[in-house]
């Protein structure tokens, strides 16, 4: 069997280095890391997904997206025709967004978020990873949060809050932590639940993911 090409998309503002601890058997899988682009003026998420999809150089790929990257790989599906789409710490439709994000959409309160302040690493880490951030981890976050461009941050927040998808794609495989504070588990349906997994479980539960992702990826696989 030829190798299965797996393309990973990081979370909002994150660099592909968040995947560095994820290990897949090299004889079976080849890992490719996707990166965020700065959005064009008034760019739709569909158009942006099409631009990112141009970096997919293989057929029958698996797309894996974390958080906002999970939303994006679902939008990329129409342009790539992947074998599988796996999302981690993300949502499958706007129905799964927490109440505060739904309120922000109605009131347009998200437009008041001072994204200029998010260029400060401490603020960006709190906003992206949740409020339970520990000071000692800031060095880590400095490495993992690489996109601090105001245009990108404004655009990304708007795309999450205003995501139009109302119907879940039943083919999407969802992995979610039961302690996720950004997208609480109570709003999530039909997911593989990781006990003790927070919104940053791509960093903290990498052993579970390295052990289980290969099985999830190969299940029902026909080359």
PDB file of C-alpha atoms in Angstrom:
ATOM      1  CA  UNK A   1       0.000   0.000   0.000  1.00  0.00           C
ATOM      2  CA  UNK A   2       1.333   3.433  -0.878  1.00  0.00           C
ATOM      3  CA  UNK A   3       1.602   5.950   1.947  1.00  0.00           C
ATOM      4  CA  UNK A   4      -1.468   7.852   3.129  1.00  0.00           C
ATOM      5  CA  UNK A   5      -0.913  11.604   2.973  1.00  0.00           C
ATOM      6  CA  UNK A   6      -2.230  13.449   6.026  1.00  0.00           C
ATOM      7  CA  UNK A   7      -2.567  17.246   5.955  1.00  0.00           C
ATOM      8  CA  UNK A   8      -2.783  19.039   9.314  1.00  0.00           C
ATOM      9  CA  UNK A   9      -4.311  22.532   9.745  1.00  0.00           C
ATOM     10  CA  UNK A  10      -3.550  24.301  13.059  1.00  0.00           C
ATOM     11  CA  UNK A  11      -5.957  26.331  15.198  1.00  0.00           C
ATOM     12  CA  UNK A  12      -6.573  30.072  15.026  1.00  0.00           C
ATOM     13  CA  UNK A  13      -3.312  32.055  15.086  1.00  0.00           C
ATOM     14  CA  UNK A  14      -1.349  28.852  15.696  1.00  0.00           C
ATOM     15  CA  UNK A  15       1.725  27.649  13.845  1.00  0.00           C
ATOM     16  CA  UNK A  16       2.034  24.100  12.466  1.00  0.00           C
ATOM     17  CA  UNK A  17       4.519  23.375  15.276  1.00  0.00           C
ATOM     18  CA  UNK A  18       1.517  22.473  17.480  1.00  0.00           C
ATOM     19  CA  UNK A  19       1.613  19.096  15.700  1.00  0.00           C
ATOM     20  CA  UNK A  20       5.280  18.340  16.396  1.00  0.00           C
ATOM     21  CA  UNK A  21       4.515  15.783  19.125  1.00  0.00           C
ATOM     22  CA  UNK A  22       1.973  13.892  17.031  1.00  0.00           C
ATOM     23  CA  UNK A  23       3.584  10.742  15.699  1.00  0.00           C
ATOM     24  CA  UNK A  24       2.052   8.501  13.038  1.00  0.00           C
ATOM     25  CA  UNK A  25       3.673   5.267  11.795  1.00  0.00           C
ATOM     26  CA  UNK A  26       6.066   6.412   9.046  1.00  0.00           C
ATOM     27  CA  UNK A  27       5.645   3.258   6.995  1.00  0.00           C
ATOM     28  CA  UNK A  28       1.926   4.049   6.575  1.00  0.00           C
ATOM     29  CA  UNK A  29       1.511   7.838   6.794  1.00  0.00           C
ATOM     30  CA  UNK A  30       3.235  10.928   5.479  1.00  0.00           C
ATOM     31  CA  UNK A  31       2.513  14.152   7.377  1.00  0.00           C
ATOM     32  CA  UNK A  32       2.140  17.543   5.663  1.00  0.00           C
ATOM     33  CA  UNK A  33       1.655  20.774   7.628  1.00  0.00           C
ATOM     34  CA  UNK A  34      -0.546  23.609   6.343  1.00  0.00           C
ATOM     35  CA  UNK A  35      -0.132  27.241   7.393  1.00  0.00           C
ATOM     36  CA  UNK A  36      -2.426  30.241   7.679  1.00  0.00           C
ATOM     37  CA  UNK A  37      -2.382  32.899   4.956  1.00  0.00           C
ATOM     38  CA  UNK A  38      -3.279  36.538   5.498  1.00  0.00           C
ATOM     39  CA  UNK A  39      -6.858  36.903   4.174  1.00  0.00           C
ATOM     40  CA  UNK A  40      -7.695  39.140   1.253  1.00  0.00           C
ATOM     41  CA  UNK A  41     -10.024  42.101   1.755  1.00  0.00           C
ATOM     42  CA  UNK A  42     -13.565  40.872   2.576  1.00  0.00           C
ATOM     43  CA  UNK A  43     -12.575  37.318   1.663  1.00  0.00           C
ATOM     44  CA  UNK A  44     -15.179  34.612   2.272  1.00  0.00           C
ATOM     45  CA  UNK A  45     -14.201  31.479   4.146  1.00  0.00           C
ATOM     46  CA  UNK A  46     -15.064  29.452   1.027  1.00  0.00           C
ATOM     47  CA  UNK A  47     -12.604  31.428  -1.115  1.00  0.00           C
ATOM     48  CA  UNK A  48      -9.960  31.243   1.603  1.00  0.00           C
ATOM     49  CA  UNK A  49     -10.465  27.454   1.866  1.00  0.00           C
ATOM     50  CA  UNK A  50      -9.986  27.187  -1.892  1.00  0.00           C
ATOM     51  CA  UNK A  51      -6.676  29.071  -1.628  1.00  0.00           C
ATOM     52  CA  UNK A  52      -5.402  26.812   1.171  1.00  0.00           C
ATOM     53  CA  UNK A  53      -6.581  23.755  -0.790  1.00  0.00           C
ATOM     54  CA  UNK A  54      -4.097  24.618  -3.542  1.00  0.00           C
ATOM     55  CA  UNK A  55      -1.375  23.387  -1.164  1.00  0.00           C
ATOM     56  CA  UNK A  56      -2.815  19.850  -1.224  1.00  0.00           C
ATOM     57  CA  UNK A  57      -0.562  18.019  -3.673  1.00  0.00           C
ATOM     58  CA  UNK A  58      -1.868  14.442  -3.352  1.00  0.00           C
ATOM     59  CA  UNK A  59      -5.073  12.467  -3.911  1.00  0.00           C
ATOM     60  CA  UNK A  60      -7.092  10.479  -1.356  1.00  0.00           C
ATOM     61  CA  UNK A  61      -5.721  12.563   1.500  1.00  0.00           C
ATOM     62  CA  UNK A  62      -6.840  12.831   5.110  1.00  0.00           C
ATOM     63  CA  UNK A  63      -7.489  16.371   6.359  1.00  0.00           C
ATOM     64  CA  UNK A  64      -7.056  17.032  10.088  1.00  0.00           C
ATOM     65  CA  UNK A  65      -7.995  20.429  11.529  1.00  0.00           C
ATOM     66  CA  UNK A  66      -7.804  21.798  15.067  1.00  0.00           C
ATOM     67  CA  UNK A  67     -10.303  24.382  16.409  1.00  0.00           C
ATOM     68  CA  UNK A  68     -10.783  27.046  13.689  1.00  0.00           C
ATOM     69  CA  UNK A  69      -8.587  24.830  11.497  1.00  0.00           C
ATOM     70  CA  UNK A  70     -11.307  22.193  11.939  1.00  0.00           C
ATOM     71  CA  UNK A  71     -13.891  24.595  10.532  1.00  0.00           C
ATOM     72  CA  UNK A  72     -11.561  25.376   7.639  1.00  0.00           C
ATOM     73  CA  UNK A  73     -10.867  21.745   6.645  1.00  0.00           C
ATOM     74  CA  UNK A  74     -14.627  21.167   6.488  1.00  0.00           C
ATOM     75  CA  UNK A  75     -14.845  24.080   4.026  1.00  0.00           C
ATOM     76  CA  UNK A  76     -11.860  22.667   2.093  1.00  0.00           C
ATOM     77  CA  UNK A  77     -13.618  19.321   1.612  1.00  0.00           C
ATOM     78  CA  UNK A  78     -15.493  20.507  -1.487  1.00  0.00           C
ATOM     79  CA  UNK A  79     -12.232  21.492  -3.197  1.00  0.00           C
ATOM     80  CA  UNK A  80     -10.092  18.508  -2.202  1.00  0.00           C
ATOM     81  CA  UNK A  81     -12.336  15.419  -2.180  1.00  0.00           C
ATOM     82  CA  UNK A  82     -10.449  13.861   0.765  1.00  0.00           C
ATOM     83  CA  UNK A  83     -10.803  10.279   1.950  1.00  0.00           C
ATOM     84  CA  UNK A  84     -11.438  11.485   5.495  1.00  0.00           C
ATOM     85  CA  UNK A  85     -11.882  14.729   7.420  1.00  0.00           C
ATOM     86  CA  UNK A  86     -11.013  14.680  11.125  1.00  0.00           C
ATOM     87  CA  UNK A  87     -11.603  17.668  13.390  1.00  0.00           C
ATOM     88  CA  UNK A  88     -10.140  18.096  16.891  1.00  0.00           C
ATOM     89  CA  UNK A  89     -11.405  20.579  19.531  1.00  0.00           C
ATOM     90  CA  UNK A  90     -13.723  22.138  16.952  1.00  0.00           C
ATOM     91  CA  UNK A  91     -17.382  22.271  15.850  1.00  0.00           C
ATOM     92  CA  UNK A  92     -19.314  20.628  12.995  1.00  0.00           C
ATOM     93  CA  UNK A  93     -21.895  23.398  12.544  1.00  0.00           C
ATOM     94  CA  UNK A  94     -22.860  26.757  14.030  1.00  0.00           C
ATOM     95  CA  UNK A  95     -25.399  24.896  16.199  1.00  0.00           C
ATOM     96  CA  UNK A  96     -22.458  23.571  18.252  1.00  0.00           C
ATOM     97  CA  UNK A  97     -21.082  27.049  18.957  1.00  0.00           C
ATOM     98  CA  UNK A  98     -21.436  28.136  22.607  1.00  0.00           C
ATOM     99  CA  UNK A  99     -24.162  30.582  23.610  1.00  0.00           C
ATOM    100  CA  UNK A 100     -21.745  33.494  24.094  1.00  0.00           C
ATOM    101  CA  UNK A 101     -20.638  33.200  20.447  1.00  0.00           C
ATOM    102  CA  UNK A 102     -24.256  33.072  19.254  1.00  0.00           C
ATOM    103  CA  UNK A 103     -24.999  36.216  21.287  1.00  0.00           C
ATOM    104  CA  UNK A 104     -21.888  37.882  19.845  1.00  0.00           C
ATOM    105  CA  UNK A 105     -23.222  37.147  16.357  1.00  0.00           C
ATOM    106  CA  UNK A 106     -26.621  38.680  17.092  1.00  0.00           C
ATOM    107  CA  UNK A 107     -25.237  41.775  18.828  1.00  0.00           C
ATOM    108  CA  UNK A 108     -22.160  42.100  16.559  1.00  0.00           C
ATOM    109  CA  UNK A 109     -20.187  42.343  19.819  1.00  0.00           C
ATOM    110  CA  UNK A 110     -17.277  40.477  18.206  1.00  0.00           C
ATOM    111  CA  UNK A 111     -16.522  43.669  16.268  1.00  0.00           C
ATOM    112  CA  UNK A 112     -15.646  45.297  19.597  1.00  0.00           C
ATOM    113  CA  UNK A 113     -12.900  42.776  20.421  1.00  0.00           C
ATOM    114  CA  UNK A 114      -9.706  44.846  20.524  1.00  0.00           C
ATOM    115  CA  UNK A 115      -7.660  42.535  18.292  1.00  0.00           C
ATOM    116  CA  UNK A 116      -4.823  45.040  18.398  1.00  0.00           C
ATOM    117  CA  UNK A 117      -4.394  43.903  22.013  1.00  0.00           C
ATOM    118  CA  UNK A 118      -4.165  40.296  20.861  1.00  0.00           C
ATOM    119  CA  UNK A 119      -0.861  41.104  19.219  1.00  0.00           C
ATOM    120  CA  UNK A 120       0.368  40.912  22.823  1.00  0.00           C
ATOM    121  CA  UNK A 121       1.228  37.246  23.338  1.00  0.00           C
ATOM    122  CA  UNK A 122      -0.273  36.899  26.822  1.00  0.00           C
ATOM    123  CA  UNK A 123      -3.635  38.280  25.653  1.00  0.00           C
ATOM    124  CA  UNK A 124      -3.602  36.164  22.492  1.00  0.00           C
ATOM    125  CA  UNK A 125      -2.848  33.002  24.469  1.00  0.00           C
ATOM    126  CA  UNK A 126      -5.715  33.711  26.892  1.00  0.00           C
ATOM    127  CA  UNK A 127      -8.104  34.446  24.037  1.00  0.00           C
ATOM    128  CA  UNK A 128      -7.110  31.472  21.888  1.00  0.00           C
ATOM    129  CA  UNK A 129      -6.522  28.801  24.502  1.00  0.00           C
ATOM    130  CA  UNK A 130      -8.923  29.906  27.235  1.00  0.00           C
ATOM    131  CA  UNK A 131      -8.469  31.705  30.548  1.00  0.00           C
ATOM    132  CA  UNK A 132      -6.827  28.857  32.443  1.00  0.00           C
ATOM    133  CA  UNK A 133      -3.463  29.671  30.887  1.00  0.00           C
ATOM    134  CA  UNK A 134      -0.483  29.164  33.188  1.00  0.00           C
ATOM    135  CA  UNK A 135       2.293  31.751  33.172  1.00  0.00           C
ATOM    136  CA  UNK A 136       5.088  29.195  32.881  1.00  0.00           C
ATOM    137  CA  UNK A 137       3.629  28.109  29.574  1.00  0.00           C
ATOM    138  CA  UNK A 138       4.072  31.477  27.883  1.00  0.00           C
ATOM    139  CA  UNK A 139       7.366  30.392  26.352  1.00  0.00           C
ATOM    140  CA  UNK A 140       5.525  27.478  24.808  1.00  0.00           C
ATOM    141  CA  UNK A 141       2.794  29.731  23.493  1.00  0.00           C
ATOM    142  CA  UNK A 142       5.347  32.096  22.023  1.00  0.00           C
ATOM    143  CA  UNK A 143       6.426  29.188  19.852  1.00  0.00           C
ATOM    144  CA  UNK A 144       2.940  27.934  19.006  1.00  0.00           C
ATOM    145  CA  UNK A 145       1.103  31.225  18.377  1.00  0.00           C
ATOM    146  CA  UNK A 146       2.817  32.586  15.305  1.00  0.00           C
ATOM    147  CA  UNK A 147       0.104  34.579  13.504  1.00  0.00           C
ATOM    148  CA  UNK A 148      -0.460  37.877  15.304  1.00  0.00           C
ATOM    149  CA  UNK A 149      -1.564  39.952  12.329  1.00  0.00           C
ATOM    150  CA  UNK A 150      -4.587  42.178  13.138  1.00  0.00           C
ATOM    151  CA  UNK A 151      -6.154  41.674   9.684  1.00  0.00           C
ATOM    152  CA  UNK A 152      -5.988  37.902  10.116  1.00  0.00           C
ATOM    153  CA  UNK A 153      -7.303  37.969  13.715  1.00  0.00           C
ATOM    154  CA  UNK A 154     -10.259  40.249  12.842  1.00  0.00           C
ATOM    155  CA  UNK A 155     -11.110  38.018   9.889  1.00  0.00           C
ATOM    156  CA  UNK A 156     -10.733  34.709  11.780  1.00  0.00           C
ATOM    157  CA  UNK A 157     -12.963  35.798  14.686  1.00  0.00           C
ATOM    158  CA  UNK A 158     -15.630  37.004  12.254  1.00  0.00           C
ATOM    159  CA  UNK A 159     -15.549  33.695  10.307  1.00  0.00           C
ATOM    160  CA  UNK A 160     -16.008  31.589  13.450  1.00  0.00           C
ATOM    161  CA  UNK A 161     -18.857  33.712  14.866  1.00  0.00           C
ATOM    162  CA  UNK A 162     -20.644  33.970  11.492  1.00  0.00           C
ATOM    163  CA  UNK A 163     -20.042  30.446  10.178  1.00  0.00           C
ATOM    164  CA  UNK A 164     -23.094  29.658   8.047  1.00  0.00           C
ATOM    165  CA  UNK A 165     -23.068  25.874   8.289  1.00  0.00           C
ATOM    166  CA  UNK A 166     -26.243  24.664  10.008  1.00  0.00           C
ATOM    167  CA  UNK A 167     -26.216  21.000   8.944  1.00  0.00           C
ATOM    168  CA  UNK A 168     -23.556  18.581  10.128  1.00  0.00           C
ATOM    169  CA  UNK A 169     -21.615  16.614   7.524  1.00  0.00           C
ATOM    170  CA  UNK A 170     -22.047  13.060   8.825  1.00  0.00           C
ATOM    171  CA  UNK A 171     -18.751  11.991   7.225  1.00  0.00           C
ATOM    172  CA  UNK A 172     -16.699  14.312   9.450  1.00  0.00           C
ATOM    173  CA  UNK A 173     -14.978  12.539  12.355  1.00  0.00           C
ATOM    174  CA  UNK A 174     -14.956  14.668  15.501  1.00  0.00           C
ATOM    175  CA  UNK A 175     -12.533  14.262  18.452  1.00  0.00           C
ATOM    176  CA  UNK A 176     -13.301  16.466  21.444  1.00  0.00           C
ATOM    177  CA  UNK A 177     -12.149  16.881  25.039  1.00  0.00           C
ATOM    178  CA  UNK A 178     -14.667  16.782  27.868  1.00  0.00           C
ATOM    179  CA  UNK A 179     -12.925  19.771  29.512  1.00  0.00           C
ATOM    180  CA  UNK A 180     -12.853  22.037  26.431  1.00  0.00           C
ATOM    181  CA  UNK A 181     -13.641  25.564  27.656  1.00  0.00           C
ATOM    182  CA  UNK A 182     -13.762  27.261  24.239  1.00  0.00           C
ATOM    183  CA  UNK A 183     -16.260  24.819  22.694  1.00  0.00           C
ATOM    184  CA  UNK A 184     -17.896  23.144  25.748  1.00  0.00           C
ATOM    185  CA  UNK A 185     -18.725  19.448  25.348  1.00  0.00           C
ATOM    186  CA  UNK A 186     -22.397  20.029  26.311  1.00  0.00           C
ATOM    187  CA  UNK A 187     -22.990  21.590  22.873  1.00  0.00           C
ATOM    188  CA  UNK A 188     -21.144  18.845  20.968  1.00  0.00           C
ATOM    189  CA  UNK A 189     -22.884  15.780  19.526  1.00  0.00           C
ATOM    190  CA  UNK A 190     -21.475  12.569  18.023  1.00  0.00           C
ATOM    191  CA  UNK A 191     -17.819  13.019  18.954  1.00  0.00           C
ATOM    192  CA  UNK A 192     -15.076  10.703  20.159  1.00  0.00           C
ATOM    193  CA  UNK A 193     -14.658  12.110  23.673  1.00  0.00           C
ATOM    194  CA  UNK A 194     -11.197  12.365  25.236  1.00  0.00           C
ATOM    195  CA  UNK A 195     -11.349  12.299  29.043  1.00  0.00           C
ATOM    196  CA  UNK A 196      -9.602  15.308  30.563  1.00  0.00           C
ATOM    197  CA  UNK A 197      -9.010  16.862  27.151  1.00  0.00           C
ATOM    198  CA  UNK A 198      -9.029  20.680  27.098  1.00  0.00           C
ATOM    199  CA  UNK A 199      -9.065  23.009  24.099  1.00  0.00           C
ATOM    200  CA  UNK A 200      -5.279  22.583  23.857  1.00  0.00           C
ATOM    201  CA  UNK A 201      -5.305  18.800  23.934  1.00  0.00           C
ATOM    202  CA  UNK A 202      -3.341  18.728  20.680  1.00  0.00           C
ATOM    203  CA  UNK A 203      -0.458  19.728  23.013  1.00  0.00           C
ATOM    204  CA  UNK A 204      -1.469  17.994  26.243  1.00  0.00           C
ATOM    205  CA  UNK A 205      -3.035  14.733  24.968  1.00  0.00           C
ATOM    206  CA  UNK A 206      -0.559  14.086  22.165  1.00  0.00           C
ATOM    207  CA  UNK A 207       0.086  10.526  23.403  1.00  0.00           C
ATOM    208  CA  UNK A 208      -3.623   9.655  23.186  1.00  0.00           C
ATOM    209  CA  UNK A 209      -3.796  11.227  19.722  1.00  0.00           C
ATOM    210  CA  UNK A 210      -0.627   9.484  18.489  1.00  0.00           C
ATOM    211  CA  UNK A 211      -2.010   6.144  19.708  1.00  0.00           C
ATOM    212  CA  UNK A 212      -5.557   6.564  18.392  1.00  0.00           C
ATOM    213  CA  UNK A 213      -5.332   8.673  15.236  1.00  0.00           C
ATOM    214  CA  UNK A 214      -3.781   5.852  13.144  1.00  0.00           C
ATOM    215  CA  UNK A 215      -6.651   3.497  14.069  1.00  0.00           C
ATOM    216  CA  UNK A 216      -9.257   6.181  13.331  1.00  0.00           C
ATOM    217  CA  UNK A 217      -7.580   7.023  10.014  1.00  0.00           C
ATOM    218  CA  UNK A 218      -7.299   3.410   8.848  1.00  0.00           C
ATOM    219  CA  UNK A 219     -10.789   2.314   9.866  1.00  0.00           C
ATOM    220  CA  UNK A 220     -12.666   1.286   6.725  1.00  0.00           C
ATOM    221  CA  UNK A 221      -9.746   2.451   4.541  1.00  0.00           C
ATOM    222  CA  UNK A 222      -9.668   1.119   0.978  1.00  0.00           C
ATOM    223  CA  UNK A 223      -6.803   2.265  -1.217  1.00  0.00           C
TER     224      UNK A 223
END
